[in-house]
mmCIF file of C-alpha atoms in Angstrom:
data_model
loop_
_atom_site.group_PDB
_atom_site.id
_atom_site.type_symbol
_atom_site.label_atom_id
_atom_site.label_comp_id
_atom_site.label_asym_id
_atom_site.label_seq_id
_atom_site.Cartn_x
_atom_site.Cartn_y
_atom_site.Cartn_z
ATOM 1 C CA MET S 1 -25.963 8.313 -31.373
ATOM 2 C CA ALA S 2 -26.039 10.038 -27.984
ATOM 3 C CA LEU S 3 -26.737 6.741 -26.196
ATOM 4 C CA LYS S 4 -23.663 5.150 -27.773
ATOM 5 C CA ASP S 5 -21.479 8.072 -26.654
ATOM 6 C CA ARG S 6 -22.839 7.793 -23.105
ATOM 7 C CA ARG S 7 -22.039 4.059 -23.009
ATOM 8 C CA ASN S 8 -18.492 4.693 -24.205
ATOM 9 C CA LEU S 9 -18.014 7.382 -21.580
ATOM 10 C CA THR S 10 -19.389 5.100 -18.856
ATOM 11 C CA ARG S 11 -17.118 2.255 -19.913
ATOM 12 C CA ALA S 12 -14.103 4.563 -19.988
ATOM 13 C CA ALA S 13 -14.931 5.890 -16.510
ATOM 14 C CA ILE S 14 -15.317 2.379 -15.083
ATOM 15 C CA ALA S 15 -12.052 1.291 -16.702
ATOM 16 C CA GLY S 16 -10.286 4.347 -15.263
ATOM 17 C CA VAL S 17 -11.578 3.647 -11.755
ATOM 18 C CA LEU S 18 -10.515 -0.007 -11.969
ATOM 19 C CA ILE S 19 -7.045 0.863 -13.242
ATOM 20 C CA ALA S 20 -6.572 3.499 -10.532
ATOM 21 C CA GLY S 21 -7.759 1.045 -7.886
ATOM 22 C CA LEU S 22 -5.308 -1.616 -9.038
ATOM 23 C CA ALA S 23 -2.449 0.859 -9.205
ATOM 24 C CA LEU S 24 -3.063 2.194 -5.696
ATOM 25 C CA SER S 25 -3.820 -1.157 -4.072
ATOM 26 C CA ALA S 26 -0.146 -2.081 -3.895
ATOM 27 C CA CYS S 27 0.921 1.012 -1.938
ATOM 28 C CA GLY S 28 2.654 0.292 1.328
ATOM 29 C CA ARG S 29 5.934 -0.760 2.825
ATOM 30 C CA ARG S 30 7.581 -4.067 2.111
ATOM 31 C CA GLY S 31 8.712 -6.164 5.017
ATOM 32 C CA ALA S 32 7.515 -7.896 8.118
ATOM 33 C CA LEU S 33 4.717 -6.440 10.162
ATOM 34 C CA GLU S 34 5.727 -4.517 13.252
ATOM 35 C CA PRO S 35 4.214 -5.606 16.556
ATOM 36 C CA PRO S 36 2.171 -3.054 18.507
ATOM 37 C CA PRO S 37 4.021 -1.109 21.219
ATOM 38 C CA GLY S 38 4.362 -3.087 24.416
ATOM 39 C CA ALA S 39 3.626 -6.443 22.779
ATOM 40 C CA LYS S 40 5.861 -9.359 23.610
ATOM 41 C CA ALA S 41 7.226 -11.549 20.841
ATOM 42 C CA SER S 42 5.792 -15.072 20.831
ATOM 43 C CA ASP S 43 8.935 -16.473 19.207
ATOM 44 C CA ALA S 44 11.726 -16.758 21.780
ATOM 45 C CA SER S 45 14.453 -17.120 19.128
ATOM 46 C CA GLU S 46 14.085 -13.526 17.968
ATOM 47 C CA SER S 47 14.925 -11.004 20.642
ATOM 48 C CA SER S 48 13.885 -7.384 20.636
ATOM 49 C CA ASP S 49 17.526 -6.369 20.177
ATOM 50 C CA SER S 50 17.715 -8.079 16.794
ATOM 51 C CA VAL S 51 14.466 -6.434 15.683
ATOM 52 C CA GLU S 52 15.743 -3.011 16.703
ATOM 53 C CA ALA S 53 19.063 -3.662 14.974
ATOM 54 C CA ARG S 54 17.305 -4.583 11.726
ATOM 55 C CA GLN S 55 15.092 -1.504 11.901
ATOM 56 C CA ALA S 56 18.077 0.742 12.605
ATOM 57 C CA ALA S 57 19.895 -0.684 9.587
ATOM 58 C CA LYS S 58 17.123 0.322 7.171
ATOM 59 C CA PRO S 59 16.846 4.063 6.523
ATOM 60 C CA ASP S 60 13.347 5.501 6.588
ATOM 61 C CA ARG S 61 12.584 6.784 3.111
ATOM 62 C CA PRO S 62 9.191 8.493 3.145
ATOM 63 C CA PHE S 63 6.990 8.138 0.094
ATOM 64 C CA ILE S 64 5.047 11.047 -1.371
ATOM 65 C CA LEU S 65 1.675 9.453 -0.543
ATOM 66 C CA ASP S 66 2.532 8.547 3.081
ATOM 67 C CA GLY S 67 0.677 11.629 4.278
ATOM 68 C CA LEU S 68 -2.580 10.213 2.952
ATOM 69 C CA LEU S 69 -2.206 7.031 4.970
#
């Protein structure tokens, strides 16, 4: 009987870890990637002014888990 309880506990722990991993794997910000500072854009059609204008239009709303990243 003790072996069966241990198996159930192990299965529940593995399921919990998998569910937590799936839930936390989608954390992040939606949108295009930002180039590193000082990098030049390879696409000439998009100027840095339009990128800055788009970023200024979106308010920065911090998420509670941002401190962990």
